[in-house]
Amino acid sequence: MHSLGIAFDLLFGSPIILFSIVGLIWGIIGGSLPGISASITMALLLPFTYGMAPVQAIVMLACTYIGAEYGGSIPAILIRTPGTNSAAATVIDGYEMKKQGRAGEALGISLWSGVIGSLFGLLMLIMLTEPLSWVALAFRPTSYFALGILGLSVIASMTNGSLLKGLAAAVVGLMISTIGTDPISGVTRFTFGSPELLGGVEPVLIMIGIFAVSELMMQSGSRDIGGLREQVKVRLPSLSMMNRLKRSQFIGCLLGTFEGLTPGGGGSIAAFLSYNEAKRWSKEPEKFGKGSEEGVAAPETANNTVASTALIPLLSFGIPSSNSTAVLLGGLLIHGLLPGPRLFEQNADVVVGLYLGSFIATLAQIVVGILLLPVCVWLVNRPRAYLAGFILALILSGIYTLNTSLADLGIALGMGLVGYLMRRAGYPFLPLILGVVLGHMVESSYRRSLLLSGGDHSIFLEDPIAIGLLLASAVFVTLSLVREFRDARNAKLKDAHA
Amino acid sequence: MRHPAIVTAVAASLSAWLASGVSAQTPIDYPHKVVTLVTHSSPGGGSDVFLREMAKHLPKYIKATFVIENVQGGSGARAVSRLATAPADGSVFYATTPTYIYTSLLSKTQHGYKDVEPLVNFFTDSEVIYTRTDGPYKTLKDVIDKAQTSRGRWGAANPASLERQAAEQLKKAANVTPAVVSHEGGGDLMINVLNGTLDIGIGEIPELRPQLEAGKIRLLATFDAKRMEAFPNVPTVKESGYAIALDKFRGLAGPKGMPPAITKIWDEAVPKILADPDYQKVYRTESLVANFIPHDRYQGFVQNFGTVTEAFLRENGVLK
């Protein structure tokens, strides 16, 4: 009852609605600009929150996170460039739908799935934050290793026909992840003496380079087809479509919750995993990659779920599980709020305000998302040359604001070239991204585990979480390989008949 | 009273402290209207918060406006370059922590820690050894005993850090060979101490505070030279019989060749700022220990820290 009283006070006594909606709007616009990730959008806002009351600042930052996760899907669908890292999986089917003239439908599905994901995530946040904080505790280095392997096992089903090319791309990704300070001994590796590389290559640079920069290079190499001529209007899914999306959204909710809870996960891994699982469990897996509605719904549900559930380890332990929550942690600390069990007793107003603000933002998302779309579409609808120049300038300045480092610009542009060559030679680049994102986690937790056991591999068998995750990976890899060989054989049979 | 001499010394320093507090009403004139304080940390990061709090209280004692400039990237190398190329007239300073020494040693930076001049030191961050409350260890001795009979599991936040250095030093001093496992920062380390993967972790009070207040973490010892004010029952590592003390320093550095008139102003002003009751309230809640080191001694202190760190990195194969 006490918290209900606080909620009423916040709702009517202070302009919390205002802060949550402003945060949402800023998030959608920031998220829809390619190269400006959710964490950059939030970081840009951070200095402005210094003068606000703590609850206002935290609500605004959290709602920016929610908005950015939807905003990221807009350019992913319209121009094949994810606005945020976690919208990378949305590109696959979202852009296919756009090519088929179903951009509005794809955006509607993304918006609807975002709302579902946010609501589910919020429910989880409210229910689980206090009791479920032990999940983070139960994860040992052995469990993290197994989690990383599970993530990498996705590669087997991402290769689109050429397992060898997929594995080659993954190895390049894993190699990139070894740059920087050795996670165990502290020896510097492949930094060539440069202090800029001491902390390793940030995955965001690789993603921006591979996705956005190489896309701009591809576009500049083809004739201008006149941009996006058709009017795009958000078309929310019909009841029967909503029904069809349920399965993939449910998968997105589950994986989003899981990834949000475990540090090191984050929206992009959740989005890829749920895309993959949605395909595995779909009634029409053959539509994936060719404009499947479920292929948009699953990752967009997952990344919005993460935007809420990532707050669980943050609030209960003070552990940020993603870049965005790390920015939010900065916001909490600036206002003298210490996350942890005591936060719920001493700053109940902030916690309740955060729940309330997120709820308002989630509901407002449908209206604001539709109203803001013309602004975002107008931006995307400029003639291609202007748009490409504008996006490149945005990408470069966005990267520069990250660390104000010129070396980061060089890395992103270099990765753009790598991405261009990979596209030309027909290499899939999703395995490369996964290698970069997961390589460090797999390597460091593997070596940490062996250091703990004195070199004895049986330590992985003493951890039930690790056993479960490793078995799951083995099953996934086997199933994907069986499917791959069956498809190849079927194709051969068809050729023989023809 | 067994030691009247100590009592008189304490009384004398107390009265000196009170006197300095009284004379603090008029700020000292400064040759610059605006002074830039550079940090390598992002807004909201450790050194950034340190500077922003300090900038609020400095104008009471030095007549100038203090602005913070965040020069991120390159693990501090860019901020040090920004400082090394700035005019040595007291208008630009940089917030020093052991980070800039590690970065100078681990990579070929354009400007290293030897290219800038330490100004004065303000604080020491308390480094502590901690374990989970429901674990089997009640004292540091229990931990060492376990490491003698079976494989000890100790944790440090990062591979090239003062915490790991502390763990290696303790290992040597106690003549045991536990695994020293480094992590992805303090939060990651704390989880592995809480879930029993590790016997102990070495870290700082602020990152432990939520679990400390919830009663989930027990402090076993501190690497500070003296016992911590906020935790008087926690012994120092030295008391426990191992001659190790760490200084995770926080101070300011300027470009090389600052005029003595400038350094003199800071030497005078900083003890007063540290005695300011409003400021004390702020930094004590952050568990910072006031540790003023004047300009003439601070240079030697930082050089010595650099030499010791370099030797440690070589000994452990991090540097060749």
Short mmCIF file of N, CA and C in Angstrom, two decimals, chain A residues 131-187:
data_model
loop_
_atom_site.label_atom_id
_atom_site.label_comp_id
_atom_site.label_asym_id
_atom_site.label_seq_id
_atom_site.Cartn_x
_atom_site.Cartn_y
_atom_site.Cartn_z
N PRO A 131 13.75 -10.96 -5.54
CA PRO A 131 13.99 -12.40 -5.32
C PRO A 131 14.98 -13.05 -6.28
N LEU A 132 15.01 -12.62 -7.55
CA LEU A 132 15.79 -13.38 -8.53
C LEU A 132 17.24 -12.94 -8.68
N SER A 133 17.64 -12.02 -7.79
CA SER A 133 19.00 -11.52 -7.95
C SER A 133 20.04 -12.62 -7.76
N TRP A 134 19.61 -13.76 -7.26
CA TRP A 134 20.58 -14.86 -7.08
C TRP A 134 21.05 -15.46 -8.40
N VAL A 135 20.31 -15.22 -9.50
CA VAL A 135 20.74 -15.80 -10.77
C VAL A 135 22.13 -15.31 -11.14
N ALA A 136 22.33 -14.00 -10.96
CA ALA A 136 23.64 -13.43 -11.25
C ALA A 136 24.68 -14.08 -10.35
N LEU A 137 24.28 -14.39 -9.14
CA LEU A 137 25.21 -14.97 -8.17
C LEU A 137 25.61 -16.38 -8.55
N ALA A 138 24.65 -17.13 -9.14
CA ALA A 138 24.90 -18.54 -9.40
C ALA A 138 25.87 -18.73 -10.56
N PHE A 139 26.12 -17.68 -11.35
CA PHE A 139 26.98 -17.82 -12.51
C PHE A 139 28.45 -17.74 -12.14
N ARG A 140 29.14 -18.87 -12.33
CA ARG A 140 30.57 -18.94 -12.08
C ARG A 140 31.31 -18.81 -13.41
N PRO A 141 32.64 -18.70 -13.38
CA PRO A 141 33.37 -18.63 -14.65
C PRO A 141 33.03 -19.80 -15.58
N THR A 142 32.85 -21.00 -15.01
CA THR A 142 32.52 -22.16 -15.85
C THR A 142 31.18 -21.95 -16.56
N SER A 143 30.20 -21.35 -15.85
CA SER A 143 28.89 -21.13 -16.46
C SER A 143 29.00 -20.10 -17.58
N TYR A 144 29.83 -19.07 -17.37
CA TYR A 144 29.99 -18.05 -18.41
C TYR A 144 30.62 -18.63 -19.66
N PHE A 145 31.58 -19.54 -19.45
CA PHE A 145 32.21 -20.19 -20.59
C PHE A 145 31.14 -20.93 -21.40
N ALA A 146 30.30 -21.70 -20.70
CA ALA A 146 29.28 -22.49 -21.37
C ALA A 146 28.26 -21.58 -22.06
N LEU A 147 27.95 -20.45 -21.42
CA LEU A 147 27.01 -19.50 -22.03
C LEU A 147 27.57 -18.97 -23.34
N GLY A 148 28.87 -18.66 -23.32
CA GLY A 148 29.53 -18.16 -24.53
C GLY A 148 29.51 -19.20 -25.64
N ILE A 149 29.76 -20.47 -25.28
CA ILE A 149 29.75 -21.54 -26.26
C ILE A 149 28.35 -21.68 -26.87
N LEU A 150 27.33 -21.57 -26.02
CA LEU A 150 25.94 -21.64 -26.51
C LEU A 150 25.71 -20.55 -27.54
N GLY A 151 26.22 -19.34 -27.24
CA GLY A 151 26.07 -18.24 -28.19
C GLY A 151 26.77 -18.54 -29.50
N LEU A 152 28.00 -19.08 -29.40
CA LEU A 152 28.76 -19.36 -30.62
C LEU A 152 28.11 -20.48 -31.43
N SER A 153 27.40 -21.40 -30.75
CA SER A 153 26.80 -22.53 -31.47
C SER A 153 25.75 -22.04 -32.47
N VAL A 154 25.26 -20.83 -32.25
CA VAL A 154 24.29 -20.24 -33.18
C VAL A 154 24.90 -20.12 -34.58
N ILE A 155 26.23 -19.90 -34.63
CA ILE A 155 26.91 -19.70 -35.91
C ILE A 155 26.59 -20.82 -36.89
N ALA A 156 26.52 -22.06 -36.36
CA ALA A 156 26.30 -23.22 -37.23
C ALA A 156 25.04 -23.06 -38.09
N SER A 157 24.05 -22.33 -37.59
CA SER A 157 22.82 -22.21 -38.36
C SER A 157 22.70 -20.84 -39.02
N MET A 158 23.80 -20.08 -39.04
CA MET A 158 23.74 -18.73 -39.58
C MET A 158 24.49 -18.61 -40.88
N THR A 159 24.95 -19.75 -41.40
CA THR A 159 25.93 -19.65 -42.47
C THR A 159 25.30 -19.67 -43.86
N ASN A 160 23.99 -19.90 -43.93
CA ASN A 160 23.30 -19.84 -45.23
C ASN A 160 23.97 -20.65 -46.32
N GLY A 161 24.23 -21.90 -46.03
CA GLY A 161 24.70 -22.76 -47.10
C GLY A 161 26.19 -22.97 -47.15
N SER A 162 27.01 -22.02 -46.71
CA SER A 162 28.45 -22.25 -46.76
C SER A 162 29.02 -22.27 -45.35
N LEU A 163 29.10 -23.46 -44.78
CA LEU A 163 29.58 -23.61 -43.42
C LEU A 163 31.01 -23.10 -43.31
N LEU A 164 31.82 -23.38 -44.36
CA LEU A 164 33.23 -23.02 -44.32
C LEU A 164 33.40 -21.50 -44.25
N LYS A 165 32.64 -20.78 -45.11
CA LYS A 165 32.74 -19.31 -45.10
C LYS A 165 32.28 -18.76 -43.75
N GLY A 166 31.23 -19.37 -43.19
CA GLY A 166 30.72 -18.92 -41.90
C GLY A 166 31.77 -19.10 -40.81
N LEU A 167 32.41 -20.26 -40.81
CA LEU A 167 33.42 -20.53 -39.78
C LEU A 167 34.61 -19.60 -39.96
N ALA A 168 35.00 -19.34 -41.22
CA ALA A 168 36.12 -18.44 -41.46
C ALA A 168 35.82 -17.06 -40.89
N ALA A 169 34.59 -16.58 -41.14
CA ALA A 169 34.20 -15.26 -40.62
C ALA A 169 34.24 -15.26 -39.10
N ALA A 170 33.76 -16.37 -38.48
CA ALA A 170 33.74 -16.44 -37.03
C ALA A 170 35.15 -16.40 -36.46
N VAL A 171 36.09 -17.09 -37.14
CA VAL A 171 37.47 -17.10 -36.67
C VAL A 171 38.06 -15.70 -36.71
N VAL A 172 37.77 -14.95 -37.78
CA VAL A 172 38.26 -13.57 -37.85
C VAL A 172 37.71 -12.78 -36.66
N GLY A 173 36.41 -12.98 -36.35
CA GLY A 173 35.82 -12.31 -35.20
C GLY A 173 36.51 -12.68 -33.90
N LEU A 174 36.77 -13.96 -33.71
CA LEU A 174 37.45 -14.41 -32.50
C LEU A 174 38.85 -13.81 -32.40
N MET A 175 39.52 -13.70 -33.57
CA MET A 175 40.86 -13.12 -33.57
C MET A 175 40.81 -11.66 -33.13
N ILE A 176 39.82 -10.93 -33.65
CA ILE A 176 39.71 -9.52 -33.26
C ILE A 176 39.51 -9.41 -31.75
N SER A 177 38.76 -10.38 -31.18
CA SER A 177 38.47 -10.28 -29.75
C SER A 177 39.69 -10.51 -28.88
N THR A 178 40.80 -10.99 -29.47
CA THR A 178 42.00 -11.19 -28.64
C THR A 178 42.87 -9.94 -28.56
N ILE A 179 42.50 -8.90 -29.33
CA ILE A 179 43.29 -7.66 -29.27
C ILE A 179 43.08 -6.99 -27.92
N GLY A 180 44.16 -6.45 -27.35
CA GLY A 180 44.03 -5.70 -26.11
C GLY A 180 44.79 -6.34 -24.97
N THR A 181 44.39 -6.03 -23.75
CA THR A 181 45.07 -6.58 -22.59
C THR A 181 44.60 -8.01 -22.34
N ASP A 182 45.55 -8.93 -22.18
CA ASP A 182 45.21 -10.31 -21.87
C ASP A 182 44.37 -10.33 -20.59
N PRO A 183 43.20 -11.02 -20.63
CA PRO A 183 42.29 -10.91 -19.49
C PRO A 183 42.83 -11.54 -18.21
N ILE A 184 43.82 -12.41 -18.30
CA ILE A 184 44.31 -13.07 -17.09
C ILE A 184 45.68 -12.54 -16.67
N SER A 185 46.62 -12.49 -17.59
CA SER A 185 47.98 -12.12 -17.18
C SER A 185 48.25 -10.63 -17.27
N GLY A 186 47.47 -9.92 -18.07
CA GLY A 186 47.71 -8.49 -18.22
C GLY A 186 48.72 -8.15 -19.29
N VAL A 187 49.27 -9.17 -19.98
CA VAL A 187 50.19 -8.91 -21.10
C VAL A 187 49.38 -8.25 -22.23
#
